[in-house]
Short mmCIF file of C-alpha atoms and ligand atoms in Angstrom, two decimals:
data_model
loop_
_atom_site.label_atom_id
_atom_site.label_comp_id
_atom_site.label_asym_id
_atom_site.label_seq_id
_atom_site.Cartn_x
_atom_site.Cartn_y
_atom_site.Cartn_z
CA UNK A 1 -4.53 3.37 -9.88
CA UNK A 2 -7.71 3.04 -11.91
CA UNK A 3 -10.83 5.12 -11.55
CA UNK A 4 -13.28 2.59 -10.10
CA UNK A 5 -16.29 4.90 -10.38
CA UNK A 6 -16.36 4.11 -14.12
CA UNK A 7 -17.57 0.61 -13.23
CA UNK A 8 -20.43 1.65 -10.97
CA UNK A 9 -23.08 1.90 -13.66
CA UNK A 10 -22.06 -1.32 -15.40
CA UNK A 11 -21.91 -3.29 -12.18
CA UNK A 12 -25.19 -1.88 -11.00
CA UNK A 13 -26.84 -3.06 -14.22
CA UNK A 14 -25.11 -6.41 -14.11
CA UNK A 15 -26.17 -7.05 -10.51
CA UNK A 16 -29.77 -5.93 -10.86
CA UNK A 17 -30.28 -8.00 -14.01
CA UNK A 18 -28.89 -11.16 -12.40
CA UNK A 19 -31.28 -13.38 -10.46
CA UNK A 20 -28.75 -15.95 -9.27
CA UNK A 21 -25.32 -14.68 -8.35
CA UNK A 22 -22.49 -17.09 -7.66
CA UNK A 23 -19.21 -15.99 -6.08
CA UNK A 24 -16.17 -18.26 -6.55
CA UNK A 25 -12.74 -17.81 -4.97
CA UNK A 26 -9.49 -19.49 -5.97
CA UNK A 27 -8.17 -22.95 -5.09
CA UNK A 28 -6.37 -23.16 -1.71
CA UNK A 29 -8.15 -19.97 -0.71
CA UNK A 30 -6.25 -17.55 1.51
CA UNK A 31 -7.67 -14.98 3.89
CA UNK A 32 -8.12 -12.42 1.14
CA UNK A 33 -9.94 -14.77 -1.20
CA UNK A 34 -12.38 -15.87 1.54
CA UNK A 35 -12.59 -12.37 3.07
CA UNK A 36 -13.48 -10.76 -0.26
CA UNK A 37 -15.94 -13.54 -1.04
CA UNK A 38 -17.75 -13.27 2.31
CA UNK A 39 -17.75 -9.48 2.27
CA UNK A 40 -19.43 -9.43 -1.16
CA UNK A 41 -21.81 -12.17 0.03
CA UNK A 42 -22.90 -10.11 3.04
CA UNK A 43 -23.37 -7.07 0.85
CA UNK A 44 -25.63 -8.96 -1.57
CA UNK A 45 -27.50 -10.54 1.35
CA UNK A 46 -28.21 -7.09 2.80
CA UNK A 47 -29.72 -6.16 -0.58
CA UNK A 48 -31.80 -9.36 -0.59
CA UNK A 49 -30.03 -10.79 -3.62
CA UNK A 50 -30.02 -14.53 -4.31
CA UNK A 51 -26.36 -15.31 -3.80
CA UNK A 52 -24.34 -18.50 -3.28
CA UNK A 53 -20.65 -19.29 -2.91
CA UNK A 54 -18.18 -21.94 -4.01
CA UNK A 55 -14.55 -22.59 -3.07
CA UNK A 56 -12.69 -25.10 -5.29
CA UNK A 57 -11.30 -26.91 -2.23
CA UNK A 58 -11.34 -26.80 1.58
CA UNK A 59 -10.89 -23.67 3.68
CA UNK A 60 -8.01 -23.71 6.09
CA UNK A 61 -8.93 -24.14 9.73
CA UNK A 62 -8.11 -20.54 10.67
CA UNK A 63 -10.77 -19.19 8.29
CA UNK A 64 -13.67 -21.46 9.20
CA UNK A 65 -14.89 -19.32 12.07
CA UNK A 66 -15.86 -16.47 9.76
CA UNK A 67 -19.49 -15.48 9.58
CA UNK A 68 -20.94 -17.14 6.44
CA UNK A 69 -17.97 -19.54 5.95
CA UNK A 70 -20.32 -22.47 6.55
CA UNK A 71 -22.33 -21.30 3.52
CA UNK A 72 -19.39 -21.79 1.18
CA UNK A 73 -19.87 -24.93 -0.92
CA UNK A 74 -16.66 -26.87 -1.38
CA UNK A 75 -16.40 -28.18 -4.95
CA UNK A 76 -14.32 -31.28 -4.22
CA UNK A 77 -16.63 -32.20 -1.31
CA UNK A 78 -19.97 -31.63 -3.01
CA UNK A 79 -19.44 -31.77 -6.75
CA UNK A 80 -23.08 -32.37 -7.61
CA UNK A 81 -24.42 -29.34 -5.74
CA UNK A 82 -21.62 -27.13 -7.02
CA UNK A 83 -22.27 -28.13 -10.62
CA UNK A 84 -25.95 -27.24 -10.14
CA UNK A 85 -25.05 -23.88 -8.62
CA UNK A 86 -22.75 -23.10 -11.55
CA UNK A 87 -25.41 -24.23 -14.04
CA UNK A 88 -28.11 -22.08 -12.42
CA UNK A 89 -26.03 -18.92 -12.07
CA UNK A 90 -26.80 -15.85 -14.19
CA UNK A 91 -23.65 -14.17 -13.01
CA UNK A 92 -20.41 -15.75 -11.81
CA UNK A 93 -18.07 -13.46 -9.87
CA UNK A 94 -14.51 -14.73 -9.52
CA UNK A 95 -12.36 -13.22 -6.81
CA UNK A 96 -8.67 -12.85 -6.15
CA UNK A 97 -7.20 -14.76 -9.09
CA UNK A 98 -6.19 -14.04 -12.67
CA UNK A 99 -5.96 -17.47 -14.34
CA UNK A 100 -8.88 -19.90 -14.91
CA UNK A 101 -6.71 -22.82 -13.75
CA UNK A 102 -7.08 -21.51 -10.20
CA UNK A 103 -10.74 -22.62 -10.34
CA UNK A 104 -9.45 -26.17 -9.89
CA UNK A 105 -12.04 -28.79 -10.91
CA UNK A 106 -14.68 -26.07 -11.25
CA UNK A 107 -12.89 -24.62 -14.27
CA UNK A 108 -14.53 -26.79 -16.93
CA UNK A 109 -18.03 -26.13 -15.55
CA UNK A 110 -17.46 -22.39 -15.27
CA UNK A 111 -16.10 -22.36 -18.84
CA UNK A 112 -19.16 -24.20 -20.10
CA UNK A 113 -21.61 -22.01 -18.23
CA UNK A 114 -23.56 -19.37 -20.16
CA UNK A 115 -23.59 -17.05 -17.17
CA UNK A 116 -22.08 -13.56 -17.36
CA UNK A 117 -18.64 -13.63 -15.80
CA UNK A 118 -16.90 -11.00 -13.76
CA UNK A 119 -13.36 -11.02 -12.29
CA UNK A 120 -12.41 -8.75 -9.39
CA UNK A 121 -8.69 -9.07 -8.62
CA UNK A 122 -5.46 -7.31 -7.71
CA UNK A 123 -2.91 -9.58 -9.41
CA UNK A 124 -0.97 -8.32 -12.38
CA UNK A 125 -1.81 -9.27 -15.98
CA UNK A 126 -5.12 -11.12 -15.71
CA UNK A 127 -5.91 -13.61 -18.44
CA UNK A 128 -9.05 -12.88 -20.37
CA UNK A 129 -11.68 -15.38 -19.16
CA UNK A 130 -14.57 -13.14 -18.22
CA UNK A 131 -16.96 -10.58 -19.74
CA UNK A 132 -15.72 -7.91 -17.39
CA UNK A 133 -12.35 -7.80 -15.61
CA UNK A 134 -11.79 -5.33 -12.80
CA UNK A 135 -8.12 -5.63 -11.97
CA UNK A 136 -6.30 -3.15 -9.79
CA UNK A 137 -2.82 -4.22 -8.64
CA UNK A 138 -2.44 -1.00 -6.62
CA UNK A 139 -4.88 -2.45 -4.08
CA UNK A 140 -3.40 -4.28 -1.10
CA UNK A 141 -6.05 -6.95 -1.38
CA UNK A 142 -9.06 -8.00 -3.39
CA UNK A 143 -10.98 -7.23 -0.20
CA UNK A 144 -10.02 -3.58 -0.42
CA UNK A 145 -11.02 -3.48 -4.09
CA UNK A 146 -14.37 -5.16 -3.38
CA UNK A 147 -15.07 -2.58 -0.67
CA UNK A 148 -14.43 0.36 -2.97
CA UNK A 149 -16.68 -1.11 -5.65
CA UNK A 150 -19.38 -1.90 -3.10
CA UNK A 151 -19.28 1.67 -1.72
CA UNK A 152 -19.60 3.01 -5.26
CA UNK A 153 -22.69 0.81 -5.82
CA UNK A 154 -24.14 1.70 -2.45
CA UNK A 155 -23.76 5.45 -3.07
CA UNK A 156 -22.07 5.77 0.30
CA UNK A 157 -19.84 3.70 2.61
CA UNK A 158 -21.37 0.27 3.11
CA UNK A 159 -20.74 -1.39 6.42
CA UNK A 160 -22.06 -4.05 8.73
CA UNK A 161 -20.37 -6.29 11.28
CA UNK A 162 -19.85 -9.56 9.35
CA UNK A 163 -18.88 -7.56 6.27
CA UNK A 164 -16.31 -5.57 8.29
CA UNK A 165 -14.85 -8.74 9.84
CA UNK A 166 -14.48 -10.33 6.39
CA UNK A 167 -12.73 -7.27 4.96
CA UNK A 168 -10.47 -6.99 7.97
CA UNK A 169 -9.36 -10.61 7.54
CA UNK A 170 -8.72 -10.04 3.84
CA UNK A 171 -6.66 -6.92 4.44
CA UNK A 172 -4.55 -8.20 7.33
CA UNK A 173 -3.78 -11.56 5.70
CA UNK A 174 -2.71 -10.08 2.35
CA UNK A 175 -0.50 -7.46 4.03
CA UNK A 176 0.90 -9.69 6.78
CA UNK A 177 -0.82 -7.48 9.36
CA UNK A 178 0.24 -4.26 7.59
CA UNK A 179 3.81 -5.30 6.97
CA UNK A 180 4.04 -5.79 3.20
CA UNK A 181 2.10 -5.44 -0.05
CA UNK A 182 0.61 -2.35 -1.54
CA UNK A 183 -1.28 -1.03 1.46
CA UNK A 184 -1.72 2.72 1.52
CA UNK A 185 -3.23 5.63 3.45
CA UNK A 186 -6.49 4.60 1.75
CA UNK A 187 -6.20 1.13 3.29
CA UNK A 188 -5.97 2.67 6.76
CA UNK A 189 -9.00 4.89 6.16
CA UNK A 190 -10.96 1.80 5.25
CA UNK A 191 -9.64 -0.05 8.31
CA UNK A 192 -10.70 2.90 10.47
CA UNK A 193 -14.29 2.46 9.21
CA UNK A 194 -14.05 -1.30 9.86
CA UNK A 195 -12.91 -0.78 13.45
CA UNK A 196 -15.73 1.73 14.01
CA UNK A 197 -18.23 -1.14 13.58
CA UNK A 198 -16.90 -2.62 16.83
CA UNK A 199 -15.16 -5.66 15.35
CA UNK A 200 -12.84 -7.20 17.90
CA UNK A 201 -9.47 -6.89 16.24
CA UNK A 202 -7.51 -8.71 18.97
CA UNK A 203 -9.83 -11.67 18.81
CA UNK A 204 -9.54 -11.77 14.99
CA UNK A 205 -5.72 -11.60 15.19
CA UNK A 206 -5.77 -14.50 17.67
CA UNK A 207 -8.05 -16.56 15.45
CA UNK A 208 -5.94 -15.92 12.38
CA UNK A 209 -2.38 -15.92 13.71
CA UNK A 210 -2.24 -17.46 17.16
CA UNK A 211 -3.78 -20.86 16.60
CA UNK A 212 -0.81 -22.97 15.54
CA UNK A 213 -0.27 -26.56 16.62
CA UNK A 214 2.91 -27.29 18.59
CA UNK A 215 4.05 -29.47 15.64
CA UNK A 216 3.77 -26.46 13.37
CA UNK A 217 5.88 -24.25 15.63
CA UNK A 218 8.48 -27.04 15.95
CA UNK A 219 8.55 -27.42 12.14
CA UNK A 220 9.21 -23.68 11.89
CA UNK A 221 12.14 -24.02 14.32
CA UNK A 222 13.51 -26.98 12.38
CA UNK A 223 13.15 -25.17 9.04
CA UNK A 224 15.08 -22.12 10.31
CA UNK A 225 17.73 -24.18 12.13
CA UNK A 226 18.37 -27.00 9.74
CA UNK A 227 16.91 -26.13 6.37
CA UNK A 228 17.68 -22.45 5.77
CA UNK A 229 20.59 -21.44 3.54
CA UNK A 230 21.70 -17.78 3.57
CA UNK A 231 23.60 -16.41 0.56
CA UNK A 232 24.68 -12.92 1.67
CA UNK A 233 26.52 -12.32 -1.64
CA UNK A 234 23.20 -12.65 -3.47
CA UNK A 235 21.14 -10.98 -0.77
CA UNK A 236 19.10 -14.19 -0.86
CA UNK A 237 18.07 -16.91 1.56
CA UNK A 238 16.10 -20.05 0.95
CA UNK A 239 14.43 -22.77 2.97
CA UNK A 240 13.75 -26.31 1.68
CA UNK A 241 11.59 -29.03 3.22
CA UNK A 242 11.43 -32.59 2.01
CA UNK A 243 8.40 -34.87 2.25
CA UNK A 244 10.17 -36.70 5.08
CA UNK A 245 10.80 -33.44 6.99
CA UNK A 246 7.09 -32.66 6.77
CA UNK A 247 6.08 -36.13 7.86
CA UNK A 248 8.41 -35.97 10.82
CA UNK A 249 6.43 -32.96 12.12
CA UNK A 250 2.95 -34.35 11.32
CA UNK A 251 2.51 -31.66 8.70
CA UNK A 252 -1.00 -30.60 7.84
CA UNK A 253 -2.05 -28.28 5.04
CA UNK A 254 -1.15 -24.64 5.79
CA UNK A 255 1.62 -25.44 8.23
CA UNK A 256 4.35 -23.91 6.05
CA UNK A 257 2.28 -20.77 5.36
CA UNK A 258 4.42 -17.73 6.14
CA UNK A 259 7.75 -19.58 6.26
CA UNK A 260 8.90 -17.84 3.08
CA UNK A 261 8.59 -14.44 4.70
CA UNK A 262 10.93 -15.23 7.58
CA UNK A 263 14.33 -14.95 5.85
CA UNK A 264 13.41 -11.43 4.69
CA UNK A 265 13.80 -10.25 8.28
CA UNK A 266 17.52 -11.04 8.09
CA UNK A 267 19.46 -7.81 7.62
CA UNK A 268 20.57 -7.45 4.01
CA UNK A 269 18.34 -10.20 2.59
CA UNK A 270 16.09 -8.98 -0.23
CA UNK A 271 14.97 -12.21 -1.82
CA UNK A 272 13.65 -15.35 -0.24
CA UNK A 273 12.56 -18.69 -1.61
CA UNK A 274 10.79 -21.69 -0.08
CA UNK A 275 10.97 -25.15 -1.66
CA UNK A 276 8.40 -27.73 -0.59
CA UNK A 277 8.67 -31.27 -1.91
CA UNK A 278 5.31 -32.55 -3.15
CA UNK A 279 4.39 -35.93 -4.65
CA UNK A 280 5.65 -35.31 -8.22
CA UNK A 281 7.05 -31.81 -8.17
CA UNK A 282 8.51 -29.06 -6.03
CA UNK A 283 6.28 -26.14 -5.00
CA UNK A 284 8.13 -22.83 -4.82
CA UNK A 285 7.24 -19.61 -3.07
CA UNK A 286 9.14 -16.35 -3.51
CA UNK A 287 9.19 -13.10 -1.60
CA UNK A 288 11.27 -10.00 -2.38
CA UNK A 289 11.82 -6.56 -0.98
CA UNK A 290 12.27 -3.57 -3.27
CA UNK A 291 12.21 -3.66 -7.05
CA UNK A 292 13.24 -7.26 -7.82
CA UNK A 293 10.30 -8.68 -9.83
CA UNK A 294 9.99 -12.08 -8.17
CA UNK A 295 6.88 -12.76 -10.30
CA UNK A 296 8.89 -12.42 -13.52
CA UNK A 297 11.51 -14.75 -12.06
CA UNK A 298 8.70 -17.20 -11.12
CA UNK A 299 7.12 -17.11 -14.55
CA UNK A 300 10.36 -17.26 -16.53
CA UNK A 301 11.82 -20.28 -14.73
CA UNK A 302 9.16 -21.95 -12.62
CA UNK A 303 5.89 -21.84 -14.62
CA UNK A 304 4.43 -19.47 -12.04
CA UNK A 305 3.59 -15.85 -11.42
CA UNK A 306 2.08 -13.54 -8.79
CA UNK A 307 2.95 -10.11 -7.55
CA UNK A 308 6.32 -8.33 -7.73
CA UNK A 309 7.13 -9.01 -4.08
CA UNK A 310 5.18 -12.25 -3.54
CA UNK A 311 4.96 -14.99 -6.12
CA UNK A 312 5.30 -18.72 -6.64
CA UNK A 313 5.63 -21.53 -9.10
CA UNK A 314 6.44 -25.20 -9.60
CA UNK A 315 9.28 -27.33 -10.90
CA UNK A 316 8.94 -30.96 -11.93
CA UNK A 317 12.20 -32.43 -10.63
CA UNK A 318 13.82 -33.60 -7.41
CA UNK A 319 14.37 -31.21 -4.54
CA UNK A 320 18.10 -31.33 -5.10
CA UNK A 321 17.90 -30.61 -8.83
CA UNK A 322 15.39 -27.84 -8.27
CA UNK A 323 17.70 -26.07 -5.84
CA UNK A 324 20.65 -26.49 -8.22
CA UNK A 325 18.59 -24.95 -11.04
CA UNK A 326 17.40 -22.17 -8.75
CA UNK A 327 20.98 -21.30 -7.80
CA UNK A 328 22.00 -21.23 -11.47
CA UNK A 329 19.23 -18.86 -12.56
CA UNK A 330 19.65 -16.76 -9.40
CA UNK A 331 23.24 -16.06 -10.38
CA UNK A 332 22.12 -15.14 -13.89
CA UNK A 333 19.58 -12.69 -12.51
CA UNK A 334 21.43 -11.14 -9.67
CA UNK A 335 22.09 -7.94 -11.69
CA UNK A 336 18.32 -7.31 -11.64
CA UNK A 337 18.30 -6.54 -7.96
CA UNK A 338 21.58 -4.73 -7.70
CA UNK A 339 19.66 -1.44 -7.31
CA UNK A 340 18.29 -2.78 -4.01
CA UNK A 341 21.66 -3.72 -2.64
P1 LIG B 1 2.26 -18.20 -1.82
O1 LIG B 1 3.75 -18.09 -1.82
O2 LIG B 1 1.63 -17.49 -0.68
O3 LIG B 1 1.75 -19.57 -2.09
O4 LIG B 1 1.82 -17.39 -3.11
C1 LIG B 1 2.01 -15.98 -3.21
C2 LIG B 1 1.39 -15.49 -4.51
O5 LIG B 1 2.12 -16.03 -5.58
C3 LIG B 1 -0.02 -15.91 -4.70
O6 LIG B 1 -0.90 -14.94 -4.24
C4 LIG B 1 -0.15 -16.09 -6.20
O7 LIG B 1 -0.41 -14.85 -6.76
C5 LIG B 1 1.27 -16.42 -6.64
N1 LIG B 1 1.51 -17.83 -6.91
C6 LIG B 1 1.90 -18.79 -6.03
N2 LIG B 1 2.05 -19.98 -6.64
C7 LIG B 1 1.78 -19.75 -7.95
C8 LIG B 1 1.79 -20.60 -9.11
O8 LIG B 1 2.10 -21.79 -9.08
N3 LIG B 1 1.41 -20.01 -10.26
C9 LIG B 1 1.07 -18.70 -10.35
N4 LIG B 1 0.74 -18.18 -11.53
N5 LIG B 1 1.07 -17.89 -9.27
C10 LIG B 1 1.41 -18.41 -8.09
MN1 LIG B 2 -5.25 -11.32 -2.58
#
């Protein structure tokens, strides 16, 4: 854990000297990316700062209800306006990612901008593409990290309703509703403060988790029934879905979110993989329990990365060949998770 108070002075100077502040989250933003972005936005708004927001591409439906979400400019929908915002920014704050490629199309404009750049993130090993990088992988979410920095700046706990809702969304989505990830007693103390603002946690849970289409639920059933392979000898299970499978169930973006977690609830399974067939490549997601560094596995074999227990990557081959390759490298690496067996 790093001592965040050492950043208070620097951040305070950076924020007060910046007229136009721009907050950008990563491509395919998840609840934590948007939650952290909106929380910081509401904080700056309360301090009457001039602040704007960009997401590289569309928000998923289950995040659009959030207070301030309609103020997020979508780069691929409004390129002109977003380029102007990037050009006019004195400070660009990038949240919840550690590689510039996750800026999507905005990357080249952010690179070219003369603005000061700040990264706030909880992924391991950030690349160096900012003036200041605040990276703390012991935090369960970027939202938690943002809150601790904001409280440092504010001199005492900062809180208001939309801010609390945004943080709550960030924390529950990155921990699977307090099931995994590096949440701690500190996380629960923060959540206690959030609940004290009167946010309606049942409503938020319903908006985030209980709004699936029937097609999505049927796809989940199909994936578990027909497309899951369990390898007890390797403490591993994987699910694969072809383009045709997805079409059959009228797949829309986000429908397979969470599928990769499901095999981990099988007794004795410590490593889970999800293969999704895309146009020219296979997208992989990994989850592990215990010490197995799924992110190292992802970066070594699948041009990816992430956290120890949640990571992903890509492979430019057919679904069949990707699974064959996965099985080969899994066998070569099985010794790495013997401790967890
Ligand atoms: P998910 O499986 O939910 O798509 O991704 C889980 C985590 O893995 C993400 O938060 C991200 O850190 C990481 N991740 C997923 N896909 C990739 C990828 O293609 N490259 C890298 N570097 N990280 C990824
Ligand atoms: Mn996150």
